[in-house]
XYZ file of C-alpha atoms in Angstrom:
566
model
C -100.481 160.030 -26.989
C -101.582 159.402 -23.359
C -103.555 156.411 -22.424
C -106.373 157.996 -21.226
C -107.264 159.109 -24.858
C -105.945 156.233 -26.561
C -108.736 154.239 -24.802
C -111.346 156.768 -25.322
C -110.087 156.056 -29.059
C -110.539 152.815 -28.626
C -113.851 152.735 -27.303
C -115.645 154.591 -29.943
C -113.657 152.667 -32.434
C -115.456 149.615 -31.105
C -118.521 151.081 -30.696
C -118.744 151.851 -34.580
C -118.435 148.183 -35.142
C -120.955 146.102 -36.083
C -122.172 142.898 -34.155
C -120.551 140.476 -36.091
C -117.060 142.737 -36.261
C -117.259 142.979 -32.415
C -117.765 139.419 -32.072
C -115.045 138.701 -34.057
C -112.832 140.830 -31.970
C -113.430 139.573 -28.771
C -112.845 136.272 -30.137
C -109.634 137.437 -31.733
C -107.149 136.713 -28.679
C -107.673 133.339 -28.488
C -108.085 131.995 -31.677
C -104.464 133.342 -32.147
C -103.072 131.754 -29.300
C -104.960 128.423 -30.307
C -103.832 128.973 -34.182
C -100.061 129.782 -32.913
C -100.035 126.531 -31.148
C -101.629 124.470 -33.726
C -98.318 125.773 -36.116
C -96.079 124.820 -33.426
C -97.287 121.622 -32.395
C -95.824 119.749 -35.878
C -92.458 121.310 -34.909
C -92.761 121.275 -30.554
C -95.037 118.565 -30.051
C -95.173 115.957 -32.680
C -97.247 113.765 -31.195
C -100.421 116.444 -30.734
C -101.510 116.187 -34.128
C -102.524 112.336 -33.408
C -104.300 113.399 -30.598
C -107.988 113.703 -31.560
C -108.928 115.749 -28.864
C -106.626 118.725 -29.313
C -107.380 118.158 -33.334
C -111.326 118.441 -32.176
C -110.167 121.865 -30.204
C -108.453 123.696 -32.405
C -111.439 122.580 -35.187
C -113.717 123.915 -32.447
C -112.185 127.504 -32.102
C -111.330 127.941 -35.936
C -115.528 127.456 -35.936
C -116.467 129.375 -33.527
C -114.329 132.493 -35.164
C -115.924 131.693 -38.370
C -119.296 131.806 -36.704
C -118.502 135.087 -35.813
C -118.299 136.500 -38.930
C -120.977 134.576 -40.745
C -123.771 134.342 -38.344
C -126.353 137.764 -38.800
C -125.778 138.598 -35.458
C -127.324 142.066 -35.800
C -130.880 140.102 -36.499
C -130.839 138.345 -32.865
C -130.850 139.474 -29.621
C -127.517 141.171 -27.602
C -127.336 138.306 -25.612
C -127.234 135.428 -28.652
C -123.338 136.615 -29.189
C -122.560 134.552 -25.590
C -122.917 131.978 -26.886
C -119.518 132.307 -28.374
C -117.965 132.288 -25.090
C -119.979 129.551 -23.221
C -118.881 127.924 -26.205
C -115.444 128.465 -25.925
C -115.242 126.859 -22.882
C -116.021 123.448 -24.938
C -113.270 124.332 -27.112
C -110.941 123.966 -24.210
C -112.278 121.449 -23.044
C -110.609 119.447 -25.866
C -108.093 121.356 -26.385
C -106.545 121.556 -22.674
C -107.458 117.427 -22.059
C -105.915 116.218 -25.504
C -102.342 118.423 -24.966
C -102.369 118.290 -21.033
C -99.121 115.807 -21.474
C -97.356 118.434 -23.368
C -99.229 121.657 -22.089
C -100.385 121.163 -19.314
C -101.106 124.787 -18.561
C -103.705 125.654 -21.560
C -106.367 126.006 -18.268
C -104.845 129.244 -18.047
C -106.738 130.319 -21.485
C -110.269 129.897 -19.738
C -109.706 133.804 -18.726
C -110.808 134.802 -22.028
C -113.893 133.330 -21.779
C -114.360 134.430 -18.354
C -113.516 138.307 -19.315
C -116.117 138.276 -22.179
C -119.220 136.670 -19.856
C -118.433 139.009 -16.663
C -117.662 142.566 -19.067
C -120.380 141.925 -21.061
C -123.067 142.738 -18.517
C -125.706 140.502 -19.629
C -126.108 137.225 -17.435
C -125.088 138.194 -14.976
C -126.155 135.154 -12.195
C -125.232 132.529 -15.636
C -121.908 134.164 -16.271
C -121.034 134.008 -12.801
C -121.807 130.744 -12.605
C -120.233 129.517 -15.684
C -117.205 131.611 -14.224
C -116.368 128.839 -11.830
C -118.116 125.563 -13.511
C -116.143 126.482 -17.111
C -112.541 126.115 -15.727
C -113.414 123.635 -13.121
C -114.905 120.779 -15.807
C -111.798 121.778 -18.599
C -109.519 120.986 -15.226
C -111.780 117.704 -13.907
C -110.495 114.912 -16.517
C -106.724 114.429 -15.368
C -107.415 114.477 -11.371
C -110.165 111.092 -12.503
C -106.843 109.498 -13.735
C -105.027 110.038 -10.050
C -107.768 108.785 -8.420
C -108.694 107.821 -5.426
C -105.942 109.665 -4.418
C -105.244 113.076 -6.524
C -102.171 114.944 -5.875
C -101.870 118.367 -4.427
C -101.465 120.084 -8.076
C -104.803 118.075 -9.046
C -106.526 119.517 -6.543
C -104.947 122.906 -6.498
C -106.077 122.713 -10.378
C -109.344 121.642 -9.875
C -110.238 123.810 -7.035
C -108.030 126.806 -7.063
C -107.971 127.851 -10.333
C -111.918 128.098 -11.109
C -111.778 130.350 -7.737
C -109.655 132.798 -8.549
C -111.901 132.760 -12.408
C -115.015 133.623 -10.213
C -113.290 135.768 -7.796
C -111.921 137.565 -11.010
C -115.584 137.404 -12.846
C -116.891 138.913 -9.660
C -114.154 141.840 -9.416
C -115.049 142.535 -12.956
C -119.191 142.493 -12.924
C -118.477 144.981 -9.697
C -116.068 146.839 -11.417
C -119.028 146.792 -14.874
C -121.756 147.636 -12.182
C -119.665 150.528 -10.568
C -118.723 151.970 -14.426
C -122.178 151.811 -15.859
C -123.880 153.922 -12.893
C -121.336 156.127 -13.329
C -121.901 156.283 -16.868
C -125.569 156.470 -16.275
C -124.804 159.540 -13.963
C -122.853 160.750 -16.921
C -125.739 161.102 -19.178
C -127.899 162.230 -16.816
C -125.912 164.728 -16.467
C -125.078 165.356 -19.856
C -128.844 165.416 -20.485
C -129.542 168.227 -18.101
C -126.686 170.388 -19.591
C -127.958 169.970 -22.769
C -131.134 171.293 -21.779
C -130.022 174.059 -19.848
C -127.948 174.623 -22.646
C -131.462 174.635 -24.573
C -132.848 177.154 -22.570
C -130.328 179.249 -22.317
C -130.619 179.283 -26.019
C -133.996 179.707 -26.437
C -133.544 182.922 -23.648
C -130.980 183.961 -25.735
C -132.437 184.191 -28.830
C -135.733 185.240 -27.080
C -133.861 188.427 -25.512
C -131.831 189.043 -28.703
C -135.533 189.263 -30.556
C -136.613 191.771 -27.880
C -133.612 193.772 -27.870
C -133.825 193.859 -31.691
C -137.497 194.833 -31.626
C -137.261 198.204 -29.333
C -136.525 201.460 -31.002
C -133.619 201.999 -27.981
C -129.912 201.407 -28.775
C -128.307 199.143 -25.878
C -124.946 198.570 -25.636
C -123.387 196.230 -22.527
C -119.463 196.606 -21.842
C -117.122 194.570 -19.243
C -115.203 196.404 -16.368
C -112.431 196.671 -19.527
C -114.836 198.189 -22.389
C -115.664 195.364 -24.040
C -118.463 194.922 -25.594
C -120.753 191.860 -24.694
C -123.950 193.222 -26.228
C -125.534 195.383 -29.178
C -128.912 195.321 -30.558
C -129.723 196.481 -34.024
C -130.459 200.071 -33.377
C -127.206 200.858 -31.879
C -125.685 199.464 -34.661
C -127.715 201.848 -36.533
C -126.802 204.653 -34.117
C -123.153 203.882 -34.971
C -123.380 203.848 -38.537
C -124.926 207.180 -38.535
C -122.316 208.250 -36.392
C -118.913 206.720 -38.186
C -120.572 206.144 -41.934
C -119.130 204.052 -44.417
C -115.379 205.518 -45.392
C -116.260 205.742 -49.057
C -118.697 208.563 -48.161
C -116.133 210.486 -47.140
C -112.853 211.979 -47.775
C -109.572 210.304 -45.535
C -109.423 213.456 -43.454
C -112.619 213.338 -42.578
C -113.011 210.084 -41.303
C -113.803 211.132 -37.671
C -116.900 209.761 -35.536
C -119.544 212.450 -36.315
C -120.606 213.063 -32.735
C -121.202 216.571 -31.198
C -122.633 218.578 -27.982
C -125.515 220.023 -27.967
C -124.162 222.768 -29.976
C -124.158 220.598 -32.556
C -120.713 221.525 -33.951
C -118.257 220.679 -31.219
C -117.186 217.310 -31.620
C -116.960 215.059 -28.251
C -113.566 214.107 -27.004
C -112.904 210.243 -26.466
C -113.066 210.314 -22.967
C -116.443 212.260 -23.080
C -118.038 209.665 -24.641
C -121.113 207.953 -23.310
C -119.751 204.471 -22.649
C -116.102 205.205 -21.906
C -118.000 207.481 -19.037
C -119.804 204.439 -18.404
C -116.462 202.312 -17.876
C -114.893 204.738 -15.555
C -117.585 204.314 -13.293
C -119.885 207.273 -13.837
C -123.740 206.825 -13.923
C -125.573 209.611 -15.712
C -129.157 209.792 -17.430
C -130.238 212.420 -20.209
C -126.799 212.963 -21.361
C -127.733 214.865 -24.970
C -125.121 214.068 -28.257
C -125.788 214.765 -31.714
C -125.194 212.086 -34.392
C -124.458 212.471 -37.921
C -124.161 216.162 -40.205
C -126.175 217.758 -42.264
C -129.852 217.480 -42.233
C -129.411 213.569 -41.362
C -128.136 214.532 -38.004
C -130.032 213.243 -35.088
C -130.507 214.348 -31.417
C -129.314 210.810 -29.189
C -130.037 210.517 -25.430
C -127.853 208.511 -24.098
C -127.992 207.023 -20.027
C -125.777 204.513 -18.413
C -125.905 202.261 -15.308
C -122.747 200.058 -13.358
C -123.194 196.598 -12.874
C -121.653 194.314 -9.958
C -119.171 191.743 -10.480
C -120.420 188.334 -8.490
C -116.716 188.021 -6.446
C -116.673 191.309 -4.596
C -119.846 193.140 -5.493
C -117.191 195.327 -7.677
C -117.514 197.177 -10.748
C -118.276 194.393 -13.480
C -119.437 196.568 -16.349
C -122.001 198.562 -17.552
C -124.927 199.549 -19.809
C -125.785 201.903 -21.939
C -129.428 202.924 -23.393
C -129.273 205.657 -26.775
C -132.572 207.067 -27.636
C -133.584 208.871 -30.495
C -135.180 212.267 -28.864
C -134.742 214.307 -32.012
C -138.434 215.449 -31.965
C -138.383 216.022 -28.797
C -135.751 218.524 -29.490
C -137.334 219.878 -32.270
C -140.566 220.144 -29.994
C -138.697 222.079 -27.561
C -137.014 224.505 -30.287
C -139.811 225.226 -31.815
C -141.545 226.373 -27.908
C -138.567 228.525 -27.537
C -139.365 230.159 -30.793
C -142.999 230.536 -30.102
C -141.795 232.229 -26.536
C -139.183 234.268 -28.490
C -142.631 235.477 -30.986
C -144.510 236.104 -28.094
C -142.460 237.747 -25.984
C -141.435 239.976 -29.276
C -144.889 240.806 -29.592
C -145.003 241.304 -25.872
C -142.281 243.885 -25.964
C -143.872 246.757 -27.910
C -147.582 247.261 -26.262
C -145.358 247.336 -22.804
C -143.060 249.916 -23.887
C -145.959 251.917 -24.715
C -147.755 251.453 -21.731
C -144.820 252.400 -19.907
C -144.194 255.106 -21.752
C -147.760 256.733 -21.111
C -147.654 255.743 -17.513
C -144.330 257.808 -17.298
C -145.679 260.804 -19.176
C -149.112 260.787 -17.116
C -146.856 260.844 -13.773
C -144.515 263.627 -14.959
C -146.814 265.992 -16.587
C -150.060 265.972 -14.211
C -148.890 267.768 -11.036
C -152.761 267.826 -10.422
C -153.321 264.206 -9.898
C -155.184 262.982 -7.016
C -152.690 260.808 -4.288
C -154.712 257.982 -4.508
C -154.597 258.326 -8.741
C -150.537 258.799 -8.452
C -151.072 255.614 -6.355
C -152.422 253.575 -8.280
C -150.045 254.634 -11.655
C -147.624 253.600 -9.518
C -148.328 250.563 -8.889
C -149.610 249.853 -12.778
C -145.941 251.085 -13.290
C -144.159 248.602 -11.265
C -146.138 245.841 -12.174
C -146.014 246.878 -16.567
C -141.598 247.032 -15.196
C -141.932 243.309 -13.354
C -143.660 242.444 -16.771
C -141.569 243.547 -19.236
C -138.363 242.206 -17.000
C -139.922 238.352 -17.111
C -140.732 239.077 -20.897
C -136.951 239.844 -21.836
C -135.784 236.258 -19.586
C -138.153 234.559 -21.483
C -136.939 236.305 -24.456
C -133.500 235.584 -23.756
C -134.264 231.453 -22.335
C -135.504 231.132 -25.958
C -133.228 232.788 -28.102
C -129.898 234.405 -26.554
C -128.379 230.733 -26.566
C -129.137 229.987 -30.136
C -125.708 232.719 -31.153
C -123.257 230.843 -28.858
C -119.747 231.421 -30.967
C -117.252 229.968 -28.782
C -113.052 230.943 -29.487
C -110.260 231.231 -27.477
C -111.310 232.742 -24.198
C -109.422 233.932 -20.900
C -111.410 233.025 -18.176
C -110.073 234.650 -15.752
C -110.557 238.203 -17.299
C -114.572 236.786 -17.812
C -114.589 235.961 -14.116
C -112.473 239.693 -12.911
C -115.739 241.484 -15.015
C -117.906 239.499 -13.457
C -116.752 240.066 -9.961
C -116.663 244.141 -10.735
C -120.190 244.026 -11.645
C -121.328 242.168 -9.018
C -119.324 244.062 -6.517
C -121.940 246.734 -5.599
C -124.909 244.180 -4.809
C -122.223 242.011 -2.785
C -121.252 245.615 -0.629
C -124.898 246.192 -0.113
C -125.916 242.404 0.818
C -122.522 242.224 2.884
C -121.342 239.187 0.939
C -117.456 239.071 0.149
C -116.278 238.006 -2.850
C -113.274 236.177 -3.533
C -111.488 234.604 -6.522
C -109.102 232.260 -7.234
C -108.294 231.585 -10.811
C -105.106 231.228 -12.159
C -104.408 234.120 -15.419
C -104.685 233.315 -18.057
C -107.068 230.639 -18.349
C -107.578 229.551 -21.993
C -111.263 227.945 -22.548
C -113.054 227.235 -26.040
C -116.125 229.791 -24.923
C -118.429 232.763 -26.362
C -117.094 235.928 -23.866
C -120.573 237.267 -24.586
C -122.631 234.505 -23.568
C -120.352 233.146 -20.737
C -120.051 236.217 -19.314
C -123.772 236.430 -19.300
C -123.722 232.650 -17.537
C -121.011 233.952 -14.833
C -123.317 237.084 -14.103
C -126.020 234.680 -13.379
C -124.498 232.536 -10.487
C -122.377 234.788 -8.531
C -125.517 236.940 -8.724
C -127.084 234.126 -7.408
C -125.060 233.025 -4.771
C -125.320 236.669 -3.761
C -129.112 236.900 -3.623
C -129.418 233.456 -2.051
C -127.095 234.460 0.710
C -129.348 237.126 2.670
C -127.623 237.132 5.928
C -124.393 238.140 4.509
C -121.539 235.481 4.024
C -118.529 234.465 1.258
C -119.315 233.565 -2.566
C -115.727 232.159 -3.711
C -114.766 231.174 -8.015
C -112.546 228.865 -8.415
C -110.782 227.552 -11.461
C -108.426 224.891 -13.003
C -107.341 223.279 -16.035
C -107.842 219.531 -16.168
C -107.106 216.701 -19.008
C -108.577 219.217 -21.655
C -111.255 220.847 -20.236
C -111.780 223.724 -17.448
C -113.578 223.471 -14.195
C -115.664 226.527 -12.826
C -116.670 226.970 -9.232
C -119.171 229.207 -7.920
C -119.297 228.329 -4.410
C -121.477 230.209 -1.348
C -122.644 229.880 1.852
C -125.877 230.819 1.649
C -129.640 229.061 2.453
C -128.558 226.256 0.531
C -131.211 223.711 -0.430
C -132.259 220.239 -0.628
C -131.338 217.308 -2.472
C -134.131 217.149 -4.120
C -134.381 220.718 -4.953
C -130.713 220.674 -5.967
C -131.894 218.178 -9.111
C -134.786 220.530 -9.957
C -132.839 223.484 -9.932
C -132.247 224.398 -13.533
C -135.728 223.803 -14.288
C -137.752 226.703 -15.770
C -139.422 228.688 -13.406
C -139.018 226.463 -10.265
C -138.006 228.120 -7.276
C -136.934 226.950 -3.723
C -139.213 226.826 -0.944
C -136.420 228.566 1.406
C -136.525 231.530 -1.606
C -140.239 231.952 -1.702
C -140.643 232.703 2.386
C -137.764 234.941 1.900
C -139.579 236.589 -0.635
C -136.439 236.805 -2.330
C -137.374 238.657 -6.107
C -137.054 236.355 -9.294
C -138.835 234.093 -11.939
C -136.497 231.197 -11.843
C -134.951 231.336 -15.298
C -131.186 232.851 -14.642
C -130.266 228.989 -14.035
C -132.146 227.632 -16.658
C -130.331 229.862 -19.079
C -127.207 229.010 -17.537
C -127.550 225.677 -17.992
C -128.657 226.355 -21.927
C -126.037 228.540 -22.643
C -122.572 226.215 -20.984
C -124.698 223.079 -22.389
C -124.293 224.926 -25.788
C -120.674 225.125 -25.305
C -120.370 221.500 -25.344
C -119.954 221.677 -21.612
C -121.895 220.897 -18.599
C -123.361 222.138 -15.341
C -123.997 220.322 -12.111
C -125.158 221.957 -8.197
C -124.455 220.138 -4.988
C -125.989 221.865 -1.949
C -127.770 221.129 1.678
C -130.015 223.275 3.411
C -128.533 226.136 5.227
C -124.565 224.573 3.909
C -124.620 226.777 0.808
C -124.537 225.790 -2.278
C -121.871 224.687 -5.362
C -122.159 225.052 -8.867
C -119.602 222.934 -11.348
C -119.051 224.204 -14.821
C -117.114 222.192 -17.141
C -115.826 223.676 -20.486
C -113.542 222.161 -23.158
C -110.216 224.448 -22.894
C -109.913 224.376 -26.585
C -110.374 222.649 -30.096
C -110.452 219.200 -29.028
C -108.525 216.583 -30.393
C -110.057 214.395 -33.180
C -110.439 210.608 -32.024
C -108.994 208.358 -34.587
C -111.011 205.556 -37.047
C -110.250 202.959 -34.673
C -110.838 204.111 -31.211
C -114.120 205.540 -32.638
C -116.459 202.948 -31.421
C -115.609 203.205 -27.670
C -117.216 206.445 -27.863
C -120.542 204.426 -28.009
């Protein structure tokens, strides 16, 4: 054991004394020394047991330890146990004067005394005092013997010694002073960590309440993926997602979380917080928790956080929110635009059918009549046309089947049908996908997503230019490009894109034809696929869009990498 501890030991050792065992202590040392030479004396010094002084000493200090332990201390005041000390000094006294033939240097035993007044803290102008006077009256009696004329040792005895007691009384009430502001600075400081320790508490548990009381799952991670913080509700969230193993058999103890198709389970590294960990920042990022009719829609959104060192990634957090009526909201629009535009159908197809018969079988019609047919003609085809997108926004999505797919033979058809409005717009077209290209994907529907952009980038580039596909297989999924350099758009724009119905202002002044829900369907339809669809663009740069697809079945997490998912 080192001394530093041993002392620290020793300190609250005495501290858990009480008054009268402390006493006793301090008195301890010297009543041994005193007691050791009152054995020896019979044996060393025969002729000390006559003398009545030394007899009157060692009586003295045997009392004094007694008093010690039988005075009630703990009923007076802290400063009533000096009296032991200032008392010892009268033990000496007697016991130094009545053996200074034999010992002459039992002065030397005045220190104790000294020690206890000056490290006691209490009197301090008496004990200082005392200090010097003690020692120099024990030493007095022999010099009166030598005089007038004392010897040097008398006078070194007399004078020199009590010095160096209050030169060593002062050293230690310095020392004292020094070691009890110190001490004081101690607790002070101890004081003020203990109540910013209490109020970090108190914000603790006062956040921990709030977090607890939201209806939002939160989840904070380090720069590593640890976790540092979940409320309630995400522990809910995961529960619903990984339930208890006896509910299930052993093979199917897999994380039940799925795209928005609601049957393609999420890789690992699709997750929302190991995302969050690599560094991405998303918002509105759709999962499905659970099976069955228990399963819930979960919007999930994550933001970095800065380390304090280098402004570096430190970690991040994650919000989950329950939006399954939302979804359900949403669904049941789509099928209330899928009625409508059902009903829409029919009563078009008949007035287009009558217009048509009118204009083919009345060669007698007035111009201005055939005119105006006309026109009710185009407008009943520009109908029925936004009727079947709205028809198809609502419901072509809902029969996504995706299998084993070659995407490169999707993107050759595509390019073929396209080929004719690229001639006649002066657009070249340009692919560059490596065959084959496996991709878990509906042919039907995809191909129906692929039409969509390069037809697109066609329309949106009016003055003639290059639309290019790219593709490439990357750590299990496949990346689409449809890339032109057309009118391009702004940032803003570029976020607002696969919105229903919203258009560009750049496509409106060109009076470029369209309702604005090819994209939106896009995005439904590769969304339902378990993938995902982003656009980067700038105004008259062209424009980008990024499909991401899983290339096949993905590969089932296991039990206990589950939670980094969340």
């Amino acid at each position: 054991m080192s001394e530093q501890p041993f002392f620290r030991a020793a300190a609250r050792f005495f501290r858990k004394l009480t008054p009268r065992a402390r006493l006793a202590v301090c008195e301890l040392p010297l009543t041994l020394i005193i007691a050791g030479l009152a054995i020896a004396a019979p044996t060393l010094w025969p002729g000390l047991i006559q003398n009545w002084l030394f007899v009157t000493g060692v009586l003295l200090h045997g009392v004094l330890f007694l008093g010690c332990l039988l005075v009630p201390w703990e009923r007076l005041s802290p400063s009533a146990g000096l009296a032991i000390p200032i008392l010892d000094f009268v033990a000496l006294w007697f016991t130094r004067n009545g053996a200074f033939s034999a010992i002459p240097g039992l002065i030397t035993l005045a220190i104790f005394p000294v020690i206890w007044l000056s490290a006691s803290g209490m009197l301090s102008k008496t004990s200082l005092v005392l200090s010097f006077v003690g020692p120099f009256l024990i030493a007095f009696p022999p010099v009166v013997s030598h005089l007038p004329r004392p010897t040097s040792s008398d006078i070194s005895s007399v004078l020199l010694l009590p010095l160096m007691m209050f030169a060593m009384a002062v050293s230690i009430r310095l020392a004292g002073s020094n070691a009890r502001l110190q001490q004081r600075r101690v607790s002070q400081r101890d004081q003020a960590l203990r109540q910013l320790l209490a109020a970090s508490r108190e914000r603790e548990t006062l956040l921990k309440t709030i977090l607890d009381t939201i209806d939002v799952g939160i989840v904070a991670v380090d720069s590593n993926g640890e976790t540092l913080l979940i409320n309630n509700q995400q522990k809910a969230f995961l529960q619903m997602a990984i339930p208890a193993e006896g509910s299930r058999g052993p093979a199917e103890q897999v994380p039940l979380v799925f795209g928005q198709d609601r049957r393609t389970p999420v890789p690992l590294e699709k997750g929302p917080v190991r995302r969050a960990v690599q560094g991405e920042t998303f918002s509105d990022y759709l999962l499905w928790f659970g099976a069955g009719t228990e399963q819930r829609a979960i919007s999930t959104a994550a933001r970095g956080m800065k380390n304090d060192i280098d402004d570096g990634f430190g970690g991040a957090v994650i919000v989950f929110k329950d939006v399954t009526d939302v979804v359900d909201a949403l669904a049941a629009k789509d099928e209330l635009v899928a009625n409508v535009s059902h009903e829409f159908g029919s009563p078009l197809t008949s007035i287009l059918g009558n217009i048509d018969l009118v204009l083919r079988g009345a060669e007698e019609l007035r111009p201005d009549t055939r005119r105006g047919l006309e026109v009710a003609e185009r407008n009943a085809e520009r109908l029925r046309a936004l009727v079947e997108d709205l028809l198809m926004s609502a419901v072509a999505v809902e029969s996504v089947h995706p299998r084993r797919t070659d995407l490169a033979g999707l993107v050759e058809n595509s390019l073929v049908s396209a080929r004719a409005q690229a001639d006649a717009a002066h657009v070249g077209l340009v692919a560059e996908v490596p065959a084959p290209l496996w991709a878990n994907a509906d042919p039907l529907r995809l191909g129906q997503a692929l039409d969509n952009l390069v037809s697109n980038a066609i329309k949106y580039s009016p003055g003639g230019g290059l639309v290019t596909i790219r593709a490439e297989r990357n750590d299990g999924w496949v990346q689409l490009e449809v890339r032109d350099t057309g009118m391009g758009m702004t940032t803003d724009e570029s976020t607002r894109i696969f919105t229903r119905f919203f258009r560009t202002n750049a496509a409106r002044q060109a009076r470029i034809p369209g309702v604005g829900l090819g994209l939106s369907i896009t995005k439904s339809i590769v969304e339902r696929h378990g993938g995902s669809i982003s656009c980067s663009s700038e105004p008259g740069g062209g424009s980008t869009f990024t499909v991401a697809l899983p290339a096949g079945p993905p590969q089932e997490p296991s039990r206990t990498d589950a939670p980094a998912l969340y």
